[in-house]
Coordinates of C-alpha atoms in Angstrom, one line a residue:
X1 CA 6.3 -25.1 -2.0
X2 CA 3.4 -27.4 -1.4
X3 CA 1.2 -25.1 0.7
X4 CA 1.4 -21.3 1.3
X5 CA 0.0 -18.4 3.2
X6 CA -0.1 -15.3 1.0
X7 CA 0.0 -11.8 2.6
X8 CA -2.8 -10.3 0.6
X9 CA -3.4 -6.6 0.3
X10 CA -5.7 -6.7 -2.7
X11 CA -3.2 -4.8 -4.8
X12 CA -1.9 -5.7 -8.3
X13 CA 1.2 -7.6 -7.0
X14 CA -0.5 -9.7 -4.3
X15 CA -3.5 -10.4 -6.5
X16 CA -1.2 -11.7 -9.3
X17 CA 0.7 -13.8 -6.8
X18 CA -2.5 -15.2 -5.3
X19 CA -3.9 -16.0 -8.8
X20 CA -0.7 -17.9 -9.8
X21 CA -0.7 -19.8 -6.4
X22 CA -4.3 -20.8 -7.0
X23 CA -3.4 -22.1 -10.4
X24 CA -0.7 -24.4 -9.3
X25 CA -1.7 -25.5 -5.8
X26 CA -4.9 -27.1 -4.5
X27 CA -7.3 -24.6 -2.9
X28 CA -7.0 -26.2 0.5
X29 CA -3.2 -25.5 0.4
X30 CA -3.6 -21.8 0.1
X31 CA -4.7 -19.1 2.6
X32 CA -4.9 -15.4 1.8
X33 CA -4.6 -13.2 4.9
X34 CA -5.3 -9.5 4.8
X35 CA -4.4 -7.1 7.6
X36 CA -7.0 -4.6 8.8
X37 CA -5.4 -1.4 10.1
X38 CA -6.0 2.4 10.2
X39 CA -2.8 2.6 8.0
X40 CA -4.8 1.2 5.0
X41 CA -8.1 2.5 3.5
X42 CA -11.2 0.5 4.3
X43 CA -12.1 0.5 0.7
X44 CA -9.0 -1.7 0.0
X45 CA -10.2 -4.2 2.6
X46 CA -13.6 -4.4 0.9
X47 CA -11.9 -4.9 -2.5
X48 CA -9.5 -7.6 -1.1
X49 CA -12.5 -9.6 0.3
X50 CA -14.3 -9.4 -3.1
X51 CA -11.2 -10.3 -5.1
X52 CA -10.3 -13.3 -2.9
X53 CA -13.8 -14.6 -3.2
X54 CA -13.8 -14.2 -7.0
X55 CA -10.5 -16.3 -7.1
X56 CA -12.1 -18.9 -5.0
X57 CA -9.4 -18.8 -2.3
X58 CA -9.8 -19.1 1.4
X59 CA -9.4 -15.6 2.9
X60 CA -9.0 -14.4 6.5
X61 CA -8.8 -10.9 7.8
X62 CA -6.8 -10.1 10.9
X63 CA -6.4 -6.9 12.9
X64 CA -2.9 -5.4 13.4
X65 CA -2.1 -2.9 16.1
X66 CA 1.0 -1.1 14.9
X67 CA -0.4 2.3 16.1
X68 CA -0.1 1.0 19.7
X69 CA 3.6 0.4 19.2
X70 CA 5.4 3.6 20.2
X71 CA 8.4 2.6 18.0
X72 CA 6.1 2.7 15.0
X73 CA 3.9 5.7 15.9
X74 CA 7.0 7.8 16.6
X75 CA 7.7 7.4 12.8
X76 CA 11.4 6.8 12.7
X77 CA 13.3 5.9 9.5
X78 CA 12.7 2.2 10.4
X79 CA 8.9 2.7 10.8
X80 CA 8.2 0.1 8.1
X81 CA 10.3 -2.5 9.9
X82 CA 8.1 -2.3 13.1
X83 CA 4.9 -2.6 11.0
X84 CA 6.1 -5.6 9.1
X85 CA 7.6 -7.3 12.2
X86 CA 4.1 -7.3 13.8
X87 CA 2.4 -8.5 10.5
X88 CA 4.9 -11.3 9.7
X89 CA 4.9 -12.6 13.3
X90 CA 1.1 -12.9 13.1
X91 CA 1.2 -14.5 9.7
X92 CA 4.0 -17.0 10.7
X93 CA 1.9 -18.0 13.7
X94 CA -1.2 -18.5 11.5
X95 CA 0.8 -20.5 8.9
X96 CA 2.2 -22.8 11.7
X97 CA -1.3 -23.4 13.2
X98 CA -2.7 -24.0 9.7
X99 CA 0.1 -26.4 8.8
X100 CA 1.1 -24.2 5.8
X101 CA 4.8 -24.5 4.7
X102 CA 5.6 -20.9 3.7
X103 CA 4.5 -17.3 4.2
X104 CA 4.7 -15.3 1.0
X105 CA 4.7 -11.6 0.2
X106 CA 4.4 -10.0 -3.2
X107 CA 7.6 -8.0 -3.3
X108 CA 9.1 -7.7 -6.7
X109 CA 12.4 -6.6 -8.3
X110 CA 11.2 -3.0 -8.7
X111 CA 10.6 -2.7 -5.0
X112 CA 14.4 -3.0 -4.5
X113 CA 14.9 0.5 -6.0
X114 CA 13.2 2.1 -3.0
X115 CA 14.1 2.3 0.7
X116 CA 12.4 -0.7 2.3
X117 CA 13.3 -1.4 6.0
X118 CA 10.4 -3.8 6.1
X119 CA 12.6 -6.2 4.1
X120 CA 14.7 -6.8 7.3
X121 CA 11.6 -8.2 9.1
X122 CA 10.9 -10.3 6.1
X123 CA 14.3 -12.0 6.5
X124 CA 13.9 -12.4 10.2
X125 CA 10.7 -14.4 9.7
X126 CA 11.9 -16.3 6.6
X127 CA 9.1 -14.8 4.4
X128 CA 9.5 -15.8 0.7
X129 CA 9.0 -13.4 -2.2
X130 CA 8.4 -15.6 -5.3
X131 CA 7.9 -12.7 -7.7
X132 CA 11.3 -11.2 -6.8
X133 CA 12.9 -14.6 -6.8
X134 CA 11.6 -15.1 -10.4
X135 CA 12.9 -11.7 -11.5
X136 CA 9.5 -10.1 -12.0
X137 CA 9.3 -6.3 -12.2
X138 CA 6.1 -4.2 -11.7
X139 CA 5.7 -3.9 -15.4
X140 CA 6.0 -7.7 -15.8
X141 CA 3.3 -8.2 -13.2
X142 CA 0.9 -5.7 -14.9
X143 CA 1.6 -7.2 -18.4
X144 CA 0.9 -10.8 -17.3
X145 CA -2.0 -9.8 -15.1
X146 CA -3.6 -8.3 -18.2
X147 CA -2.9 -11.4 -20.3
X148 CA -4.5 -13.5 -17.5
X149 CA -7.6 -11.3 -17.5
X150 CA -7.2 -10.0 -14.0
X151 CA -9.2 -6.8 -13.6
X152 CA -6.6 -5.3 -11.3
X153 CA -3.9 -5.2 -14.0
X154 CA -4.0 -1.3 -14.2
X155 CA -5.1 -0.7 -10.6
X156 CA -3.1 2.3 -9.2
X157 CA -0.2 1.5 -6.9
X158 CA -1.1 1.8 -3.2
X159 CA 1.1 2.3 -0.2
X160 CA 0.5 2.5 3.6
X161 CA -1.1 5.8 4.5
X162 CA 1.8 6.4 7.0
X163 CA 4.1 6.9 4.0
X164 CA 2.4 10.3 3.4
X165 CA 3.8 11.6 6.7
X166 CA 7.4 12.9 7.1
X167 CA 9.7 10.9 9.3
X168 CA 9.7 12.1 12.9
X169 CA 6.0 13.3 12.8
X170 CA 3.9 11.2 15.1
X171 CA 1.4 8.9 13.4
X172 CA -2.1 8.9 14.8
X173 CA -5.4 7.4 13.7
X174 CA -6.9 10.8 13.3
X175 CA -4.1 12.0 11.0
X176 CA -4.3 8.8 8.9
X177 CA -8.1 9.3 8.6
X178 CA -7.6 13.0 7.5
X179 CA -5.1 12.0 4.8
X180 CA -7.4 9.2 3.6
X181 CA -10.4 11.5 3.3
X182 CA -8.4 13.9 1.2
X183 CA -7.2 11.1 -1.2
X184 CA -10.6 9.6 -1.4
X185 CA -12.0 13.0 -2.5
X186 CA -9.2 13.5 -5.1
X187 CA -10.0 10.0 -6.6
X188 CA -13.7 10.8 -6.6
X189 CA -13.1 13.9 -8.8
X190 CA -11.2 11.9 -11.3
X191 CA -7.6 11.5 -10.3
X192 CA -6.8 7.8 -10.4
X193 CA -3.2 7.8 -9.1
X194 CA -2.8 10.3 -6.3
X195 CA -0.8 10.9 -3.1
X196 CA -1.3 13.6 -0.5
X197 CA 1.8 14.2 1.5
X198 CA 1.2 15.8 4.9
X199 CA 3.2 18.6 6.5
X200 CA 1.2 19.9 9.5
X201 CA -1.1 22.6 8.0
X202 CA 0.4 22.2 4.5
X203 CA -0.2 19.4 2.0
X204 CA 1.6 18.5 -1.2
X205 CA -0.5 16.8 -3.9
X206 CA 1.1 14.4 -6.3
X207 CA -0.8 13.3 -9.5
X208 CA 0.4 11.9 -12.8
X209 CA 2.2 14.4 -15.0
X210 CA -0.6 14.4 -17.6
X211 CA -3.1 15.2 -14.8
X212 CA -1.4 18.3 -13.6
X213 CA -3.2 20.8 -15.9
X214 CA -6.6 19.2 -15.0
X215 CA -5.9 19.5 -11.3
X216 CA -5.1 23.2 -11.8
X217 CA -8.4 23.7 -13.5
X218 CA -10.1 22.2 -10.5
X219 CA -8.0 24.1 -8.0
X220 CA -10.8 26.1 -6.5
X221 CA -12.9 23.1 -5.4
X222 CA -9.8 21.2 -4.3
X223 CA -8.6 24.1 -2.2
X224 CA -12.1 24.5 -0.6
X225 CA -12.3 20.8 0.3
X226 CA -8.8 20.4 1.7
X227 CA -9.1 23.6 3.7
X228 CA -12.2 22.1 5.3
X229 CA -10.1 19.1 6.2
X230 CA -7.7 21.3 8.1
X231 CA -5.0 22.3 5.6
X232 CA -4.2 26.0 5.4
X233 CA -1.8 25.7 2.4
X234 CA -2.5 23.4 -0.5
X235 CA 0.4 22.8 -2.9
X236 CA 0.9 20.9 -6.1
X237 CA 4.1 18.9 -6.7
X238 CA 5.4 19.9 -10.2
X239 CA 7.4 16.6 -10.4
X240 CA 4.1 14.7 -10.3
X241 CA 3.4 11.3 -8.7
X242 CA 6.3 9.0 -7.8
X243 CA 6.7 6.3 -5.2
X244 CA 8.7 6.9 -2.1
X245 CA 9.0 10.7 -2.5
X246 CA 9.2 11.1 1.3
X247 CA 12.5 9.1 1.2
X248 CA 14.1 11.8 -1.0
X249 CA 15.0 13.8 2.1
X250 CA 17.4 11.0 3.1
X251 CA 19.5 11.6 0.0

């Protein structure tokens, strides 16, 4: 490819992609760009900055304003498309001005099993996905990340906070902050992989199956905290954590 701009979230996939890029390309031919937005936790931005620095890669943070886009904030089925359209348009412009040949994202083969309208925007802006092109699954990425000594090899999967909200429910900065506070709390009390799905005054908590008994033992303190955040009903999903569970209503 010669030179690349990597859409860098600080997650397992994009960190692995950035590490490989930095291994095969000169450092001045790589630029990692992270989007700062209310749809992602601030702690992830801090981590991305630290990780890019440790890899010795040029790193830039940009602000995205998808919440100002009524087509996004209305939360339709194509929500992800409008978010990615803004992001990729900005990345394409930066790559052009920086004279970088390609914009890359870290999509992999496993991502194709879920509903991903953002992939339409990826095609529109000719964004390349080297991990998917090479046939890498999520498990492959974690396996090789561990072999390469990357500290993120077992980092929990992260998704946009808007994915916690049912389609058709308006997305606001306040609502995203409320969901983030709840998830931060659940991680602080020991649940590494967690999702809090929002339904007005009710929330549905997803944790790993082997964490279900432990969460029940902590139910009093969890209920107390989440009620103070505005939820009247706190429920536990007996199926446990799984990606894209909000998309199950489409089936």
